[in-house]
Every structure is written in C-alpha cells, then in structure tokens.
Coordinates of C-alpha atoms in Angstrom, one line a residue:
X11 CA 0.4 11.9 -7.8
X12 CA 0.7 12.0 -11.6
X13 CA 3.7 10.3 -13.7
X14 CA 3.6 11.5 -17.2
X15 CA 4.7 8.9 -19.9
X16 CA 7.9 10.3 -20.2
X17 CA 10.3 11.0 -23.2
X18 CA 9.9 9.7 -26.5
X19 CA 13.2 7.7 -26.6
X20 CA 11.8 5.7 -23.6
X21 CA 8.8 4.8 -25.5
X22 CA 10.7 3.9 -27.9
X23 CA 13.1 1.3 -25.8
X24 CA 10.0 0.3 -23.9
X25 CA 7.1 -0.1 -26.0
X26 CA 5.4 -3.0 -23.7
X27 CA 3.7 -4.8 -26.8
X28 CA 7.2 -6.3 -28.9
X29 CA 8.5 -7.4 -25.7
X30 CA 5.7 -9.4 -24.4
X31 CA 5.0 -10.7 -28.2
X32 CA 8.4 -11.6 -28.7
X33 CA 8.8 -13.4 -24.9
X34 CA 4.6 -15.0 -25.9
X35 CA 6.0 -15.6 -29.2
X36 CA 8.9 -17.5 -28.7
X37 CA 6.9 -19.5 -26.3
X38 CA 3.9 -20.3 -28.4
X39 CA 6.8 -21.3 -31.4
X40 CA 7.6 -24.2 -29.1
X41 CA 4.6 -25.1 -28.1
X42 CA 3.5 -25.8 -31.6
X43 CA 6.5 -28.4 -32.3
X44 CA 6.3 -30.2 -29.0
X45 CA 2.3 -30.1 -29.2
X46 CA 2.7 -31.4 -33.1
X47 CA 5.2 -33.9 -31.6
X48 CA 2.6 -35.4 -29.5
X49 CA -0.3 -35.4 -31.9
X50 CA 1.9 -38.1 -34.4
X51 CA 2.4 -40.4 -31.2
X52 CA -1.2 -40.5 -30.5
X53 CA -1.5 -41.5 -34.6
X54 CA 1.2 -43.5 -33.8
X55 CA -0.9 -45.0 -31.3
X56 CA -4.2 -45.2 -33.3
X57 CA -2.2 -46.7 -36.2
X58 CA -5.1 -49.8 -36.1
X59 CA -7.9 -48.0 -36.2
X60 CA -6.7 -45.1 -39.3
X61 CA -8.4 -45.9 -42.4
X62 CA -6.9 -43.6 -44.9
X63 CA -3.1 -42.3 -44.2
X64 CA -2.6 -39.9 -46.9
X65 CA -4.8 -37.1 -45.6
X66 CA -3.1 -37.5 -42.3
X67 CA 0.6 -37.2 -43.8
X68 CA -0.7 -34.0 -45.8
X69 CA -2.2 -32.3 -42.5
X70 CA 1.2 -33.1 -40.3
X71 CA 3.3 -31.3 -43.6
X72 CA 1.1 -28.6 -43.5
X73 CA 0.9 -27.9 -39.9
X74 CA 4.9 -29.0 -39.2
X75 CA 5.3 -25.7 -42.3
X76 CA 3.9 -23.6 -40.6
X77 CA 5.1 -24.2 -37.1
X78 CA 8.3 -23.0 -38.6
X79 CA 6.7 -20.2 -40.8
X80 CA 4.8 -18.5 -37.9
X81 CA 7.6 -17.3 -35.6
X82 CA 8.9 -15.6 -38.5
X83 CA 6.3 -12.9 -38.5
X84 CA 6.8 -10.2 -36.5
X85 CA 3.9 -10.2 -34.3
X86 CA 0.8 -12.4 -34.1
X87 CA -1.8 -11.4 -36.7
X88 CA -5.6 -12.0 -36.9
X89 CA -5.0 -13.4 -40.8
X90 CA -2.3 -15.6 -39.4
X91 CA -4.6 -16.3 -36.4
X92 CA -7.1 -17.2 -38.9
X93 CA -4.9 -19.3 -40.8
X94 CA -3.6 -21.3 -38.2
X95 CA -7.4 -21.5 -37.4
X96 CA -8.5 -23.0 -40.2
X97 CA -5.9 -25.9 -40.3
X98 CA -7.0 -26.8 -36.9
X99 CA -10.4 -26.9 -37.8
X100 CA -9.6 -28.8 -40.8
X101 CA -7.5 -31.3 -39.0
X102 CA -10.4 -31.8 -36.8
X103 CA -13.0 -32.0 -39.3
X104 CA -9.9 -35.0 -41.1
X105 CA -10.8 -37.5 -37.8
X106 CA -14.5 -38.7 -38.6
X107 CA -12.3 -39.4 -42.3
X108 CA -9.2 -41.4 -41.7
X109 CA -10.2 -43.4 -38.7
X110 CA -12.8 -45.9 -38.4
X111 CA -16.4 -44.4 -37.4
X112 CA -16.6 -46.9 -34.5
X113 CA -13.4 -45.5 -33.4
X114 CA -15.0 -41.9 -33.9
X115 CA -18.0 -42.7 -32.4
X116 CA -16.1 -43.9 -29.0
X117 CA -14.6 -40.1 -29.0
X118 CA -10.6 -40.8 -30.3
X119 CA -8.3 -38.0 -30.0
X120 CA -8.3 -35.6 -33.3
X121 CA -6.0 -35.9 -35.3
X122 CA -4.6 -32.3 -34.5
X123 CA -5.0 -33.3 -30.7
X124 CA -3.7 -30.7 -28.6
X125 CA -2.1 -28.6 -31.5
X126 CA -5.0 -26.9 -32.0
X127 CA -4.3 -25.0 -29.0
X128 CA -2.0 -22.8 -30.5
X129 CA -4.4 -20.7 -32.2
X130 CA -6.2 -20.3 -29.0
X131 CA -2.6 -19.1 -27.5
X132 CA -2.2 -16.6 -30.4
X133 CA -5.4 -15.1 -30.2
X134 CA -4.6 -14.4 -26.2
X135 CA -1.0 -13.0 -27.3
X136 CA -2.9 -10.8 -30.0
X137 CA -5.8 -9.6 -28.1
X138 CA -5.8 -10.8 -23.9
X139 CA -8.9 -12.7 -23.1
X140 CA -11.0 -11.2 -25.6
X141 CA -8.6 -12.9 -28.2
X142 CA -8.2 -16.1 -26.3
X143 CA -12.1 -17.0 -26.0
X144 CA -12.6 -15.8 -29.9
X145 CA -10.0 -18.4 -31.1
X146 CA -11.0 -20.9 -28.4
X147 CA -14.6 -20.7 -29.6
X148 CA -14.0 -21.4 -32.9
X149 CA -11.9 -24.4 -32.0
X150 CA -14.7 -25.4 -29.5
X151 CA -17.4 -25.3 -32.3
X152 CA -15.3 -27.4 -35.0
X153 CA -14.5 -30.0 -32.1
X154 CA -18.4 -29.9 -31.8
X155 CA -19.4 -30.5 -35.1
X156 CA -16.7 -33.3 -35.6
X157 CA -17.6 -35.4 -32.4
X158 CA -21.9 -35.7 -33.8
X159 CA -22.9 -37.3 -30.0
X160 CA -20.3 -34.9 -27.8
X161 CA -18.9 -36.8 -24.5
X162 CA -17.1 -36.0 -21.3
X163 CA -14.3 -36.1 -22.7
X164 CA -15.0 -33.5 -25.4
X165 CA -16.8 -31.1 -23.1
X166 CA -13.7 -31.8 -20.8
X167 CA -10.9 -30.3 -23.4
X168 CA -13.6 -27.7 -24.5
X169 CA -13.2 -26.6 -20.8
X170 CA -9.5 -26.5 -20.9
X171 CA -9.6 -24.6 -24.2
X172 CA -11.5 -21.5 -22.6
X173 CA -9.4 -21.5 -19.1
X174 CA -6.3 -21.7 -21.1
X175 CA -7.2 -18.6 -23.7
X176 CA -8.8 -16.4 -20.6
X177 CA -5.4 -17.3 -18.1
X178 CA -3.1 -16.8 -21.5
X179 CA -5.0 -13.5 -22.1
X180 CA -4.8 -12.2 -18.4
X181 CA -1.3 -12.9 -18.2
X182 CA -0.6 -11.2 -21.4
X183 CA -2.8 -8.4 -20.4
X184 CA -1.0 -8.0 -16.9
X185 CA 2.3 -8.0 -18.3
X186 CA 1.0 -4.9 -20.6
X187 CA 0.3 -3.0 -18.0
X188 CA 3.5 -4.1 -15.6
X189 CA 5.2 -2.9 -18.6
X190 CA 3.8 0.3 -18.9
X191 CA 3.9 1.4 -15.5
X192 CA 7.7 0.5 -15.9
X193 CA 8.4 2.3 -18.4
X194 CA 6.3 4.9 -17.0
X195 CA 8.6 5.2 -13.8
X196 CA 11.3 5.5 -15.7
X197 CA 10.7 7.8 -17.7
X198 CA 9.5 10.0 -14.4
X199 CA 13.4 9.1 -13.0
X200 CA 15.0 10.3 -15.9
X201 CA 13.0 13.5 -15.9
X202 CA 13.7 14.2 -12.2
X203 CA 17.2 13.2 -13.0
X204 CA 18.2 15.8 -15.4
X205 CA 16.2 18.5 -14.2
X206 CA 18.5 17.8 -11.2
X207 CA 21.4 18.1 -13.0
X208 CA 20.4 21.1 -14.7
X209 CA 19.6 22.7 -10.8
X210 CA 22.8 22.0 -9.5
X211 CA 24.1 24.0 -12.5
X212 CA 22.2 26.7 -12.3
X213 CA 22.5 27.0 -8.6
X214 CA 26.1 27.2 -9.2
X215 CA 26.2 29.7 -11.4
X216 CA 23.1 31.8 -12.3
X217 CA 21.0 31.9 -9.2
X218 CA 24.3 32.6 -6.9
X219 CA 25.4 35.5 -8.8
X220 CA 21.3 36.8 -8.3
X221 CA 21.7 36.3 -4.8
X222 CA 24.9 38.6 -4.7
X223 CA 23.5 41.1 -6.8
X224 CA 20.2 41.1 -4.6
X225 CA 22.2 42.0 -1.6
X226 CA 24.9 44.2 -3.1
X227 CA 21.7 46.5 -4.4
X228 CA 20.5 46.5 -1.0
X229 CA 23.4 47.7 0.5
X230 CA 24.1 50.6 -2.2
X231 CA 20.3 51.7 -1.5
X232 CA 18.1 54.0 -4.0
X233 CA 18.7 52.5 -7.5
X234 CA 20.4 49.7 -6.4
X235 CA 17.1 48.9 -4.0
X236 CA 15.2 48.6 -7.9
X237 CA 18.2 46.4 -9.3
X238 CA 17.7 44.1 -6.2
X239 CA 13.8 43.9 -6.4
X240 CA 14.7 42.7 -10.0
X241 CA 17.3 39.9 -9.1
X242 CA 15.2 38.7 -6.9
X243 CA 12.3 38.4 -8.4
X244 CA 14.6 36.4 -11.6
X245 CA 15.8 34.1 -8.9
X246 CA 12.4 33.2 -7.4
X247 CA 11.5 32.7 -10.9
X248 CA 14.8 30.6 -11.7
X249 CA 14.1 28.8 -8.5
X250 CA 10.4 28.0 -10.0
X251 CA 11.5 26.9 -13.0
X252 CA 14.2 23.7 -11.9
X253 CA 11.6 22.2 -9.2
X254 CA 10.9 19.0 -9.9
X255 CA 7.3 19.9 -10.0
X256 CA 5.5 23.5 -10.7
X257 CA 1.6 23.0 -10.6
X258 CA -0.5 24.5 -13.3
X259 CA -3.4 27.2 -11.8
X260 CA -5.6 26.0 -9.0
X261 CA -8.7 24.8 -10.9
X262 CA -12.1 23.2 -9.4
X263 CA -12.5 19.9 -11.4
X264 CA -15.1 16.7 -11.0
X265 CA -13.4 14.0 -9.7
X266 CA -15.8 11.2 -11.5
X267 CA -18.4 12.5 -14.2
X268 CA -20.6 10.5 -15.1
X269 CA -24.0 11.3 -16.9
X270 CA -26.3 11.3 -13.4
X271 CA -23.6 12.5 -11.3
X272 CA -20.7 14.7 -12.1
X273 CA -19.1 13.8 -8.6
X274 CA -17.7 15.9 -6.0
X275 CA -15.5 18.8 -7.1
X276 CA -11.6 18.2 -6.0
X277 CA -8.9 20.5 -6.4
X278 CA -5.4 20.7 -6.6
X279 CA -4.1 21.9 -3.0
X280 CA -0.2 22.6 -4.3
X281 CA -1.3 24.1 -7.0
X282 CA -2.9 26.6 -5.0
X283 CA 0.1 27.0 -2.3
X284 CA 2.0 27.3 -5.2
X285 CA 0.3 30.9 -6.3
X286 CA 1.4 32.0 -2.5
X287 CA 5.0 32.3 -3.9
X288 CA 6.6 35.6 -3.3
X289 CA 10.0 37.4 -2.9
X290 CA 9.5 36.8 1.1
X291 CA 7.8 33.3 0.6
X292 CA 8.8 30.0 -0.5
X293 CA 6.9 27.3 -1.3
X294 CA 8.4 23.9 -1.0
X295 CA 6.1 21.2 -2.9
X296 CA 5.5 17.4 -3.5
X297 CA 6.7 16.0 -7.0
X298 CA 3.2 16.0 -7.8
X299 CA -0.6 17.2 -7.4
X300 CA -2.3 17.0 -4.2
X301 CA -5.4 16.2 -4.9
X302 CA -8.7 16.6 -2.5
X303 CA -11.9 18.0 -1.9
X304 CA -12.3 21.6 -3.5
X305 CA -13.9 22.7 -0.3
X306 CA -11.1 21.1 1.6
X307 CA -8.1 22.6 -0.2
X308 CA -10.0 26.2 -0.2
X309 CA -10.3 26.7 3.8
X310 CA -6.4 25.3 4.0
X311 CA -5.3 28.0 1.2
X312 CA -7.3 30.8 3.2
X313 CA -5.3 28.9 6.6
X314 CA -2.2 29.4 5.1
X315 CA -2.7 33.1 4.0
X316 CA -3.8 34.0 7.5
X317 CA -0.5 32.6 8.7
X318 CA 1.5 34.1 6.6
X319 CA -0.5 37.6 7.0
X320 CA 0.4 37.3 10.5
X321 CA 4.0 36.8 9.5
X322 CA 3.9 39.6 7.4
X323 CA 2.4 42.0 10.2
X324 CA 4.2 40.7 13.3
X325 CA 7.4 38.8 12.4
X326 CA 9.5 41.8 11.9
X327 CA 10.8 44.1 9.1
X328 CA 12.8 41.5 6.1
X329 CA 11.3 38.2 7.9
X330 CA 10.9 35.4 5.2
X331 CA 8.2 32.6 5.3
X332 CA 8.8 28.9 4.4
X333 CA 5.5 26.6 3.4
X334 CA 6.4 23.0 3.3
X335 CA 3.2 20.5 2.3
X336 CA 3.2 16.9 2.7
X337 CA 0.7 14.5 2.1
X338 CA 0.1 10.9 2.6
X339 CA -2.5 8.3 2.5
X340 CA -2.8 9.3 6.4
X341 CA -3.5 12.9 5.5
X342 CA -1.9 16.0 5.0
X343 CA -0.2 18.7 6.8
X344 CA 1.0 21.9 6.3
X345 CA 4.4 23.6 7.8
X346 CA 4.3 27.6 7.7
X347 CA 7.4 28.5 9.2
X348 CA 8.9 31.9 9.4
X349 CA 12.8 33.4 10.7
X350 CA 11.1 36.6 12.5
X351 CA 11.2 37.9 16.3
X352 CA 8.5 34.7 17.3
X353 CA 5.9 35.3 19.7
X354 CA 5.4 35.0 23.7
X355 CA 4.1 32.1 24.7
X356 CA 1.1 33.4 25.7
X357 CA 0.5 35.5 22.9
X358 CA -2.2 33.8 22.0
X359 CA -4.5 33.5 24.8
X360 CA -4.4 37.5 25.0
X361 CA -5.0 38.1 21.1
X362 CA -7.9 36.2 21.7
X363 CA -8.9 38.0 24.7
X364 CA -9.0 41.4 23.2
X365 CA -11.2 40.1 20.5
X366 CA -8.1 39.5 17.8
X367 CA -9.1 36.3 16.6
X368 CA -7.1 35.5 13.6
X369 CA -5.4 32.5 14.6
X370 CA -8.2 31.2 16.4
X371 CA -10.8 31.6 14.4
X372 CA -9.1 32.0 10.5
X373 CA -6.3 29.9 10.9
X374 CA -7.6 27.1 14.2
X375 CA -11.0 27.6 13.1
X376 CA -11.0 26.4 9.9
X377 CA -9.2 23.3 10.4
X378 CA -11.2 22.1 13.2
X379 CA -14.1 22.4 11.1
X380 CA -12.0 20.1 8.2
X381 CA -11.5 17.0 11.4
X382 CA -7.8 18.8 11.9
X383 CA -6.2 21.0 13.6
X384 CA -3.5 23.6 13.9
X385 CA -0.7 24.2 16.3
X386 CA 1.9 26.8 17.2
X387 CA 5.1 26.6 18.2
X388 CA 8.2 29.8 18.9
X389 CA 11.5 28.4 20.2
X390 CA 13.3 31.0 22.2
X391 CA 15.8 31.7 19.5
X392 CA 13.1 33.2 17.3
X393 CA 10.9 32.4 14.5
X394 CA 7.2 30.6 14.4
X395 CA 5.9 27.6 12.9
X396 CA 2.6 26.7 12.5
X397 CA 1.8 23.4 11.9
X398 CA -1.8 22.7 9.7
X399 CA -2.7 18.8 9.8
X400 CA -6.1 17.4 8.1
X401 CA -6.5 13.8 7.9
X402 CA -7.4 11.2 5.6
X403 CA -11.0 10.9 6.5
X404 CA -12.2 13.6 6.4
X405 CA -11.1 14.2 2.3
X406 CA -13.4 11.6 1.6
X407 CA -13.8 12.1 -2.6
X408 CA -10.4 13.3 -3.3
X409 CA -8.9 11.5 -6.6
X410 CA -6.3 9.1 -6.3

C-alpha cells in the first residue's frame, strides 16, 4: 500500500535533514573541544621532544576559533568541510616541524591528534558514507605524507578514520530515512483523520437527507421514481468521495522495467472492484492499492462480476450486493455478499447438472485455476455470500 508524503505543513515541521544536522551538529561541536582538549595533553606530554612552540600555539588558536565558529553555521557545508580540512591537514603536516625528527621518525602523535576527526564527522553529517570516506581520505593521505616510513600505528588510526566516516554516515543516513517514513505516516494519519471528520459530517447531514429523498420518491412513484434515481446516484457518489481511499482506473503496469526485461505486468485489483460500484453495489476497499499479477486481478474482477450477475438475476427484485476485499501478506480474499431470497442448499449441484455452470465454472473455475478457491454460503434467514480467496504464492510478481 502507498502513503503519499502528505501535506505541506508536515514537511514543513518534519523536514528530516535540520533535525538530524542539528542533533549530528550539536554532537560533532563537542567533539571538537573535548578532542582539541586531548590533543594539548598529548603536547603536554611531548613537551621534551617539541622543538619550535610558536607554530603549535598558532594551530591550537586557530583550531580552538573555529571549534566555536563552526556550530554557528546552520548546517555543515562542503567549504566549511574543506576548511576544517585544511587545518587538519596543516596541523599534521606542523609535526615533522616542531618536534624532533627522531621523535617523528618513531611515529609521535600529530599534533592535531584525534581532532582531525571532526572533519571526517562532518563530511558523514553532510553527505552519509559517501561524505565520511571523502573527508577521511583526505585526512588519510596528509597523515601519509607526514609519517615518510608509515607504521602500525599509522595504518591503525587510518583504519579507525574510514570505519568511523562509513558508521557516522550510515547512521546519519538511517536516521534520514526513519525520519522520512515518520513524517510520512503522519502525514497519512492526518489525512485519514480529517477526511473522517469531514464523513461524519456529511453523513449527518447531506447523505441522510439523500437517503430520505431516495425513498420518499420511491414511494410517490412516476416522477418521484426519476428524483430517487437522482439522489441516489449523488449519494453513491458522496459516499465515493469521503472514503479513505478511491483508486484511480484499473491500469496494466510493469512491476520492474528494466532495459532487458520490463517485468511482469501487475495491476491494481481495488482499483478494478472499485469500477463495479453501482446504485445496488457497494464496494468496501483497503486504504490503499492492491497490487498483483495483471493476469491474477483480471480472472478475480471477471469472479466477482459473475457473482454479482447471479445476484442480480436470482436474489430477488431491490436485493443490494456488498464487495468487501482484503488482502494480506497471506493472500487475498474476496466477500460478495448480497440481502436477497439466498439459495437451497443444493442449488448448486443441480445448476450444474442441467449444464448451468456459472458458479462452477466462471466463478469456482477461475479461482482454482489462480491456487484458490471459492465457497458459498446462504443462512436460512436469506441472503448469499460468496467467499473468493487466492493466496500469497501463487501472486508471485506482485509489487510491494
């Protein structure tokens, strides 16, 4: 079944992207400080070994300004990914300088250390996993270049870089879509919910004061018969309009085209119960489409008009016809049920005997041929339902 995105005002109040940037966002603002934290207690440590402090002080300034300055921008950009970037890669680049080469050559921490994640982090926030590896790359590359004779230890936080930008990315990218399909559902609720409300008002008023004319015409006879013909048909049509779901046409469609194979053609099977809608019919519906196999839904239409053919030859003079469809992932089934005289028991058995085989053969037939069946059913009190089931396996192709 299909939820449509919903109303604009929704979208509006839940647009997934600012609330995962801002919850990311907040996040990678305090990573920053804490990660900056612990990159001037590892120069703290170092102190022996530095060899120039003034380009050191200048990088911590730098980076500490725009740890602030980043969480002011509304949402991670690439330019302020690339900014961010380059100090990284320049605060790498600042170790073989201020510390002594031996110390270098035995594979110290940077002086960045693990600050240089945070661009990895935005890029993941900005763009998923795509983003992540980008920015992790880059960092990757300058650590690299820096280290001359890499060791285990640099291939190790190389490592750490890319699983952190790809987990970073698919949580941001998860949370996208969780988002969406929230917002989604609610906007389907709110939908449902007002056209609802607007039923029970009309059901109160309009479609009540049909139903009286309907049968007030009936009873004055000759014009009043027309007048009644009209109100009915303008509540059927009432009726049609404050369902929660009126299907469009019945229309064969591919379920997966692809260049070499268009894929099996699937229909929509409420779509075409709907067009069986009719002063004496109604047609009760899923809140959605019913999708399966073209040639599937086409034999249960034909099912259905057999039944309620019969209905409309041997239930009696005014009897009215209720179609019910229901579908799950176990199959579908189909409820024609009519208020008429009903049938004898073994009604059946002699139809078919004098060579009358429309429920056998139209109706049965064509459902044992789909892997179903059909069954019959005429309490004492009158009336007749048939009951039209077709399961799961054999609509093999039908869309989700």
């Amino acid at each position: 079944m299909v939820i449509d995105p919903g109303s604009s005002a929704l979208r509006r109040h839940y647009n997934p992207s600012p609330l995962i940037d801002s919850a990311g966002g907040r996040g990678l603002a305090l990573y920053r400080f804490v990660a900056l934290v612990y990159a001037g207690i590892l120069v703290g440590v170092h102190r022996e070994h530095v060899i120039l402090w003034w380009p050191i002080v200048v990088f911590f300034v730098v980076a500490l300004a725009w740890s602030v300055a980043a969480p002011l921008l509304p949402r991670p950009t690439w330019v302020a990914i690339a900014v961010e970037l380059a100090i990284a890669c320049i605060g790498i680049f600042l170790t073989s300088e201020v510390y002594d080469p031996v110390e270098v050559s035995a594979g110290i921490s940077t002086v960045p250390g693990v600050w240089s994640a945070a661009s990895v982090m935005a890029g993941a926030l900005l763009s998923g996993i795509r983003g992540g590896a980008l920015a992790a790359t880059v960092i990757a590359t300058a650590n690299l270049i820096q280290a001359e004779h890499p060791g285990q230890l640099t291939w190790h936080n190389i490592f750490l870089l890319y699983i952190l930008g790809i987990l970073v990315g698919l949580a941001v990218q998860l949370a996208r879509e969780s988002q969406k399909r929230l917002e989604q559902a609610l906007a389907a609720s709110e939908r449902l919910a007002e056209r609802e409300r607007i039923g029970r008002e009309v059901h109160d008023g309009v479609l009540q004061a049909l139903a009286m004319i309907n049968r007030r015409g009936r009873q004055l006879g000759g014009e009043g018969e027309a007048l009644a013909d009209l109100a009915a048909d303008q509540e059927r049509s009432l009726r049609t309009l404050i369902t929660r779901f009126e299907p469009a046409a019945a229309v064969d469609t591919p379920s997966a085209a692809t260049s070499s194979d268009p894929g099996p053609q699937v229909r929509d099977l409420a779509a075409g119960l709907a067009s069986l809608r009719s002063a004496r019919v109604d047609v009760v519906l899923p809140a959605g489409p019913v999708t399966v196999p073209a040639a599937t839904a086409r034999e249960v239409e034909a099912a259905v008009a057999a039944a309620l053919d019969n209905v409309e030859r041997h239930a009696g003079a005014g009897a009215k016809a209720w179609v019910l469809l229901d579908a799950d992932e176990t199959g579908l089934e189909v409820v024609v049920r009519d208020n008429g005289v009903g049938m004898a028991p073994d009604r059946l058995v002699e139809a078919a005997a004098q060579g009358r085989l429309g429920a056998s053969s139209s109706i049965r037939g064509r459902m044992l041929d789909l892997g179903g069946d059909a069954s019959w059913r005429s309490p004492g009190t009158g009336g007749t339902t048939v009951t039209l089931t077709v399961p799961t396996g054999d609509m093999a192709g039908s869309a989700p």
